[in-house]
Each structure stands twice: as C-alpha cells, then as structure tokens.
Amino acid sequence: MNKHETAEILGYLSAAYPNAKVTKETAIVFHDMLKELAQDRVYEAAKEMVRESEFFPSPAQLLKSVARRQGLLSPSATVAWQDVLRQVQINGMRSIPEFAHGTTAQVVKAVGWRDICMSENVDVLRSNFLRMYKDMAVDIDRIRIAEAFVSAPNALDGQKALSEGSEG
C-alpha cells in the first residue's frame, strides 16, 4: 500500500469511528505497519473491524484480520480438538494422522499421538490439549504473521501454504 491508500483506509475508519483522533503520527505508524499489504485486503479487514468492533482498530488488529482471512491463523482450540478426535476415530494408532492445520499437528506431536490414542481420561486429555493449543497457537500465529509481514510486498497472499498441511 502506498501512503495515499493508507490515508484512504484511515479515512474510512475515521468515518466509522468519528471520536477517534487520527494524527499525522498515527498515519505514519499505520502506513509503516501495513505498507507490505495490498489495499483491497486491508480495506476488507477494515470493513470487518467496523462490523465487529466498537473501537478504532490498531494496525495489529488489521494485520491479524488480513492474516485470518488468508487462512494463516490457527483455528480455534475447539476446532483443533474436533480434528484430533476425528483422526483418532479414522486412524487410531494404525497410521500417522493428517490434520487440517499445521498448528494442530504441532500440538499433537508435543502431546504424543500414542498418548492421545491410549488415553483413558478424555476430559483431562482435552483440558491439557486445549491449554497447550492456546499457548502454542499464539506463538505460532505471531511467527507466521511476522514471517509474512517482513517478506516481499503482498506476502500474505503466498503464505497460506504455511498454515496448511500436517506434521506427524
């Protein structure tokens, strides 16, 4: 995005949040944080923020929205747990499972597939999985966003592959 496009996004947000004070310094920060992204993607993220938030978004919120829309961010812990349960039913210990998202695969690897399949206390396993997943997802998502952000312009367009696939 160029500076003019950043100004257009800020104008849109300012119209939606008339009490927000957008200074020259604010515009500089927004441009610095979002300049690697395509304007249409940031505009869609801004529209999402206007629909969902009562408060003027930060550059980080817009960046996360773009990343989420591109499929880079981890699914919720509950969705990941459902994927694990489905793989237990499909594969059991017979084969290495394939998960819908790489974050789920990394947490399963940390917990241990055999331990998951053999667990007799599903409630404790679920609780431990959900807690570990939430912690790991924050770190993994932060890394994915940082890698996409510091890459070439519009890098989020090509980073979706990082979030797909599975690890055994």
Short mmCIF file of N, CA and C in Angstrom, two decimals, residues 24-137:
data_model
loop_
_atom_site.label_atom_id
_atom_site.label_comp_id
_atom_site.label_asym_id
_atom_site.label_seq_id
_atom_site.Cartn_x
_atom_site.Cartn_y
_atom_site.Cartn_z
N LYS A 24 -1.16 12.88 12.26
CA LYS A 24 -0.14 12.58 11.24
C LYS A 24 0.73 11.42 11.71
N GLU A 25 1.06 11.42 13.00
CA GLU A 25 1.88 10.35 13.56
C GLU A 25 1.16 9.00 13.48
N THR A 26 -0.16 9.02 13.73
CA THR A 26 -0.96 7.80 13.62
C THR A 26 -0.89 7.26 12.20
N ALA A 27 -1.04 8.15 11.24
CA ALA A 27 -0.99 7.75 9.83
C ALA A 27 0.37 7.15 9.48
N ILE A 28 1.43 7.74 10.00
CA ILE A 28 2.79 7.22 9.74
C ILE A 28 2.93 5.80 10.29
N VAL A 29 2.44 5.59 11.50
CA VAL A 29 2.54 4.26 12.11
C VAL A 29 1.71 3.24 11.32
N PHE A 30 0.47 3.60 10.98
CA PHE A 30 -0.37 2.68 10.22
C PHE A 30 0.30 2.33 8.89
N HIS A 31 0.83 3.33 8.20
CA HIS A 31 1.48 3.06 6.92
C HIS A 31 2.70 2.15 7.11
N ASP A 32 3.50 2.43 8.12
CA ASP A 32 4.70 1.64 8.37
C ASP A 32 4.35 0.17 8.64
N MET A 33 3.27 -0.06 9.37
CA MET A 33 2.89 -1.42 9.74
C MET A 33 2.15 -2.17 8.63
N LEU A 34 1.48 -1.44 7.73
CA LEU A 34 0.61 -2.09 6.75
C LEU A 34 1.08 -1.93 5.30
N LYS A 35 2.18 -1.26 5.08
CA LYS A 35 2.60 -0.94 3.71
C LYS A 35 2.90 -2.16 2.85
N GLU A 36 3.20 -3.30 3.45
CA GLU A 36 3.50 -4.51 2.69
C GLU A 36 2.25 -5.19 2.14
N LEU A 37 1.09 -4.75 2.58
CA LEU A 37 -0.15 -5.43 2.22
C LEU A 37 -0.87 -4.74 1.07
N ALA A 38 -1.68 -5.51 0.37
CA ALA A 38 -2.49 -4.95 -0.71
C ALA A 38 -3.65 -4.16 -0.11
N GLN A 39 -3.96 -3.01 -0.70
CA GLN A 39 -5.00 -2.15 -0.17
C GLN A 39 -6.35 -2.86 -0.07
N ASP A 40 -6.71 -3.66 -1.07
CA ASP A 40 -8.02 -4.31 -1.02
C ASP A 40 -8.14 -5.25 0.17
N ARG A 41 -7.05 -5.89 0.53
CA ARG A 41 -7.07 -6.81 1.69
C ARG A 41 -7.22 -6.02 2.99
N VAL A 42 -6.53 -4.90 3.09
CA VAL A 42 -6.63 -4.07 4.30
C VAL A 42 -8.02 -3.44 4.38
N TYR A 43 -8.55 -3.03 3.24
CA TYR A 43 -9.89 -2.44 3.22
C TYR A 43 -10.93 -3.46 3.70
N GLU A 44 -10.83 -4.70 3.24
CA GLU A 44 -11.75 -5.75 3.70
C GLU A 44 -11.59 -5.99 5.20
N ALA A 45 -10.36 -5.95 5.69
CA ALA A 45 -10.12 -6.10 7.12
C ALA A 45 -10.72 -4.92 7.89
N ALA A 46 -10.59 -3.72 7.34
CA ALA A 46 -11.16 -2.53 7.98
C ALA A 46 -12.69 -2.65 8.06
N LYS A 47 -13.30 -3.12 6.98
CA LYS A 47 -14.75 -3.32 6.99
C LYS A 47 -15.15 -4.35 8.05
N GLU A 48 -14.38 -5.40 8.17
CA GLU A 48 -14.65 -6.40 9.20
C GLU A 48 -14.56 -5.79 10.60
N MET A 49 -13.55 -4.96 10.81
CA MET A 49 -13.40 -4.31 12.12
C MET A 49 -14.58 -3.39 12.42
N VAL A 50 -15.05 -2.67 11.42
CA VAL A 50 -16.19 -1.78 11.60
C VAL A 50 -17.44 -2.58 11.96
N ARG A 51 -17.61 -3.72 11.33
CA ARG A 51 -18.76 -4.58 11.63
C ARG A 51 -18.68 -5.19 13.03
N GLU A 52 -17.48 -5.50 13.48
CA GLU A 52 -17.34 -6.31 14.69
C GLU A 52 -16.85 -5.56 15.93
N SER A 53 -16.28 -4.41 15.79
CA SER A 53 -15.67 -3.74 16.93
C SER A 53 -16.27 -2.35 17.16
N GLU A 54 -16.41 -2.02 18.42
CA GLU A 54 -16.91 -0.69 18.77
C GLU A 54 -15.79 0.35 18.81
N PHE A 55 -14.54 -0.12 18.71
CA PHE A 55 -13.40 0.77 18.88
C PHE A 55 -12.52 0.79 17.64
N PHE A 56 -11.88 1.91 17.43
CA PHE A 56 -10.95 2.10 16.32
C PHE A 56 -9.86 1.02 16.39
N PRO A 57 -9.61 0.31 15.30
CA PRO A 57 -8.64 -0.79 15.36
C PRO A 57 -7.20 -0.31 15.33
N SER A 58 -6.35 -1.13 15.89
CA SER A 58 -4.91 -0.88 15.82
C SER A 58 -4.37 -1.50 14.53
N PRO A 59 -3.16 -1.13 14.13
CA PRO A 59 -2.57 -1.79 12.96
C PRO A 59 -2.48 -3.31 13.16
N ALA A 60 -2.19 -3.74 14.38
CA ALA A 60 -2.08 -5.18 14.66
C ALA A 60 -3.41 -5.88 14.43
N GLN A 61 -4.51 -5.25 14.81
CA GLN A 61 -5.82 -5.85 14.59
C GLN A 61 -6.12 -5.99 13.10
N LEU A 62 -5.77 -4.98 12.33
CA LEU A 62 -5.98 -5.07 10.88
C LEU A 62 -5.10 -6.16 10.27
N LEU A 63 -3.86 -6.23 10.69
CA LEU A 63 -2.95 -7.25 10.19
C LEU A 63 -3.46 -8.65 10.52
N LYS A 64 -3.92 -8.84 11.74
CA LYS A 64 -4.47 -10.16 12.12
C LYS A 64 -5.72 -10.49 11.31
N SER A 65 -6.53 -9.49 11.06
CA SER A 65 -7.73 -9.72 10.26
C SER A 65 -7.37 -10.16 8.84
N VAL A 66 -6.39 -9.51 8.25
CA VAL A 66 -5.93 -9.90 6.92
C VAL A 66 -5.39 -11.33 6.96
N ALA A 67 -4.57 -11.62 7.95
CA ALA A 67 -3.98 -12.96 8.07
C ALA A 67 -5.06 -14.02 8.28
N ARG A 68 -6.05 -13.72 9.10
CA ARG A 68 -7.14 -14.67 9.35
C ARG A 68 -7.91 -14.92 8.05
N ARG A 69 -8.18 -13.86 7.30
CA ARG A 69 -8.92 -14.00 6.05
C ARG A 69 -8.12 -14.81 5.03
N GLN A 70 -6.80 -14.80 5.14
CA GLN A 70 -5.93 -15.55 4.23
C GLN A 70 -5.71 -16.99 4.70
N GLY A 71 -6.24 -17.33 5.87
CA GLY A 71 -6.08 -18.69 6.38
C GLY A 71 -4.77 -18.94 7.08
N LEU A 72 -4.06 -17.89 7.47
CA LEU A 72 -2.76 -18.06 8.13
C LEU A 72 -2.88 -18.37 9.61
N LEU A 73 -3.92 -17.88 10.24
CA LEU A 73 -4.01 -18.05 11.69
C LEU A 73 -4.58 -19.42 12.05
N SER A 74 -4.19 -19.88 13.20
CA SER A 74 -4.65 -21.17 13.70
C SER A 74 -6.15 -21.14 13.95
N PRO A 75 -6.82 -22.27 13.71
CA PRO A 75 -8.24 -22.33 14.05
C PRO A 75 -8.40 -22.31 15.57
N SER A 76 -9.61 -22.20 16.03
CA SER A 76 -9.83 -22.20 17.47
C SER A 76 -9.40 -23.53 18.07
N ALA A 77 -9.14 -23.53 19.36
CA ALA A 77 -8.72 -24.75 20.05
C ALA A 77 -9.80 -25.82 19.96
N THR A 78 -11.06 -25.41 20.01
CA THR A 78 -12.17 -26.36 19.93
C THR A 78 -12.21 -27.04 18.56
N VAL A 79 -12.00 -26.28 17.51
CA VAL A 79 -11.97 -26.85 16.16
C VAL A 79 -10.80 -27.82 16.03
N ALA A 80 -9.65 -27.45 16.59
CA ALA A 80 -8.48 -28.33 16.55
C ALA A 80 -8.76 -29.63 17.30
N TRP A 81 -9.39 -29.54 18.48
CA TRP A 81 -9.70 -30.73 19.25
C TRP A 81 -10.65 -31.66 18.48
N GLN A 82 -11.62 -31.07 17.79
CA GLN A 82 -12.54 -31.88 16.97
C GLN A 82 -11.78 -32.60 15.87
N ASP A 83 -10.79 -31.94 15.29
CA ASP A 83 -9.96 -32.56 14.26
C ASP A 83 -9.18 -33.74 14.85
N VAL A 84 -8.66 -33.58 16.06
CA VAL A 84 -7.93 -34.66 16.72
C VAL A 84 -8.85 -35.85 16.96
N LEU A 85 -10.03 -35.60 17.50
CA LEU A 85 -10.98 -36.68 17.76
C LEU A 85 -11.36 -37.42 16.48
N ARG A 86 -11.54 -36.66 15.41
CA ARG A 86 -11.87 -37.27 14.12
C ARG A 86 -10.73 -38.18 13.64
N GLN A 87 -9.50 -37.73 13.81
CA GLN A 87 -8.35 -38.53 13.39
C GLN A 87 -8.18 -39.78 14.26
N VAL A 88 -8.51 -39.68 15.54
CA VAL A 88 -8.47 -40.86 16.41
C VAL A 88 -9.46 -41.90 15.89
N GLN A 89 -10.66 -41.46 15.53
CA GLN A 89 -11.68 -42.38 15.03
C GLN A 89 -11.28 -42.98 13.68
N ILE A 90 -10.72 -42.16 12.82
CA ILE A 90 -10.36 -42.62 11.47
C ILE A 90 -9.13 -43.53 11.49
N ASN A 91 -8.07 -43.10 12.18
CA ASN A 91 -6.79 -43.78 12.11
C ASN A 91 -6.43 -44.61 13.33
N GLY A 92 -6.82 -44.12 14.49
CA GLY A 92 -6.31 -44.75 15.71
C GLY A 92 -4.80 -44.72 15.66
N MET A 93 -4.17 -45.74 16.19
CA MET A 93 -2.71 -45.78 16.18
C MET A 93 -2.16 -46.44 14.92
N ARG A 94 -3.02 -46.85 14.00
CA ARG A 94 -2.59 -47.56 12.79
C ARG A 94 -1.68 -46.73 11.90
N SER A 95 -1.98 -45.44 11.81
CA SER A 95 -1.20 -44.62 10.88
C SER A 95 -1.04 -43.21 11.43
N ILE A 96 -0.14 -42.49 10.81
CA ILE A 96 0.12 -41.11 11.20
C ILE A 96 -1.03 -40.25 10.70
N PRO A 97 -1.63 -39.46 11.58
CA PRO A 97 -2.79 -38.66 11.17
C PRO A 97 -2.40 -37.46 10.32
N GLU A 98 -3.35 -37.00 9.53
CA GLU A 98 -3.19 -35.77 8.76
C GLU A 98 -4.21 -34.78 9.26
N PHE A 99 -3.73 -33.65 9.73
CA PHE A 99 -4.60 -32.64 10.32
C PHE A 99 -4.87 -31.52 9.35
N ALA A 100 -5.99 -30.86 9.56
CA ALA A 100 -6.41 -29.76 8.68
C ALA A 100 -5.49 -28.55 8.80
N HIS A 101 -4.79 -28.42 9.92
CA HIS A 101 -3.94 -27.25 10.14
C HIS A 101 -2.64 -27.65 10.82
N GLY A 102 -1.57 -27.01 10.44
CA GLY A 102 -0.26 -27.32 10.97
C GLY A 102 -0.13 -27.12 12.48
N THR A 103 -0.85 -26.15 13.04
CA THR A 103 -0.78 -25.92 14.48
C THR A 103 -1.28 -27.14 15.24
N THR A 104 -2.37 -27.71 14.77
CA THR A 104 -2.91 -28.91 15.41
C THR A 104 -1.87 -30.03 15.37
N ALA A 105 -1.22 -30.20 14.24
CA ALA A 105 -0.20 -31.24 14.10
C ALA A 105 0.95 -31.01 15.08
N GLN A 106 1.35 -29.77 15.26
CA GLN A 106 2.46 -29.48 16.18
C GLN A 106 2.09 -29.77 17.62
N VAL A 107 0.87 -29.44 18.01
CA VAL A 107 0.43 -29.72 19.39
C VAL A 107 0.31 -31.22 19.60
N VAL A 108 -0.24 -31.92 18.62
CA VAL A 108 -0.35 -33.38 18.73
C VAL A 108 1.03 -34.01 18.85
N LYS A 109 1.97 -33.50 18.10
CA LYS A 109 3.35 -34.01 18.19
C LYS A 109 3.91 -33.78 19.58
N ALA A 110 3.63 -32.61 20.15
CA ALA A 110 4.13 -32.30 21.51
C ALA A 110 3.47 -33.19 22.56
N VAL A 111 2.18 -33.45 22.41
CA VAL A 111 1.47 -34.29 23.37
C VAL A 111 1.83 -35.76 23.16
N GLY A 112 1.93 -36.16 21.91
CA GLY A 112 2.22 -37.54 21.56
C GLY A 112 0.98 -38.24 21.05
N TRP A 113 1.03 -38.68 19.78
CA TRP A 113 -0.12 -39.31 19.17
C TRP A 113 -0.52 -40.59 19.91
N ARG A 114 0.47 -41.37 20.28
CA ARG A 114 0.19 -42.63 21.01
C ARG A 114 -0.52 -42.32 22.32
N ASP A 115 -0.04 -41.32 23.05
CA ASP A 115 -0.65 -40.95 24.32
C ASP A 115 -2.09 -40.49 24.14
N ILE A 116 -2.34 -39.78 23.06
CA ILE A 116 -3.70 -39.34 22.77
C ILE A 116 -4.61 -40.55 22.50
N CYS A 117 -4.12 -41.45 21.67
CA CYS A 117 -4.94 -42.63 21.31
C CYS A 117 -5.17 -43.54 22.50
N MET A 118 -4.22 -43.63 23.41
CA MET A 118 -4.30 -44.58 24.52
C MET A 118 -4.93 -43.97 25.78
N SER A 119 -5.18 -42.69 25.78
CA SER A 119 -5.69 -42.04 26.99
C SER A 119 -7.02 -42.62 27.44
N GLU A 120 -7.10 -42.87 28.72
CA GLU A 120 -8.35 -43.37 29.30
C GLU A 120 -9.15 -42.25 29.95
N ASN A 121 -8.55 -41.09 30.12
CA ASN A 121 -9.23 -39.96 30.73
C ASN A 121 -9.33 -38.82 29.71
N VAL A 122 -10.35 -38.87 28.88
CA VAL A 122 -10.51 -37.92 27.78
C VAL A 122 -10.70 -36.49 28.29
N ASP A 123 -11.35 -36.33 29.44
CA ASP A 123 -11.57 -34.98 29.97
C ASP A 123 -10.25 -34.30 30.32
N VAL A 124 -9.36 -35.02 30.95
CA VAL A 124 -8.05 -34.46 31.30
C VAL A 124 -7.23 -34.21 30.04
N LEU A 125 -7.26 -35.16 29.13
CA LEU A 125 -6.54 -35.00 27.86
C LEU A 125 -7.03 -33.77 27.11
N ARG A 126 -8.36 -33.62 27.02
CA ARG A 126 -8.94 -32.46 26.33
C ARG A 126 -8.49 -31.16 26.99
N SER A 127 -8.56 -31.11 28.31
CA SER A 127 -8.17 -29.91 29.05
C SER A 127 -6.70 -29.57 28.79
N ASN A 128 -5.85 -30.57 28.84
CA ASN A 128 -4.42 -30.33 28.60
C ASN A 128 -4.16 -29.93 27.15
N PHE A 129 -4.85 -30.57 26.22
CA PHE A 129 -4.68 -30.24 24.81
C PHE A 129 -5.11 -28.79 24.55
N LEU A 130 -6.28 -28.43 25.05
CA LEU A 130 -6.80 -27.08 24.81
C LEU A 130 -5.87 -26.02 25.37
N ARG A 131 -5.37 -26.25 26.58
CA ARG A 131 -4.45 -25.28 27.20
C ARG A 131 -3.16 -25.16 26.39
N MET A 132 -2.58 -26.30 26.02
CA MET A 132 -1.35 -26.29 25.25
C MET A 132 -1.58 -25.67 23.87
N TYR A 133 -2.70 -26.00 23.26
CA TYR A 133 -3.00 -25.48 21.93
C TYR A 133 -3.09 -23.95 21.96
N LYS A 134 -3.81 -23.42 22.92
CA LYS A 134 -3.97 -21.96 23.01
C LYS A 134 -2.62 -21.28 23.15
N ASP A 135 -1.75 -21.83 23.98
CA ASP A 135 -0.42 -21.24 24.17
C ASP A 135 0.41 -21.33 22.90
N MET A 136 0.44 -22.50 22.30
CA MET A 136 1.25 -22.69 21.10
C MET A 136 0.70 -21.90 19.92
N ALA A 137 -0.61 -21.82 19.79
CA ALA A 137 -1.21 -21.10 18.67
C ALA A 137 -0.83 -19.62 18.68
#
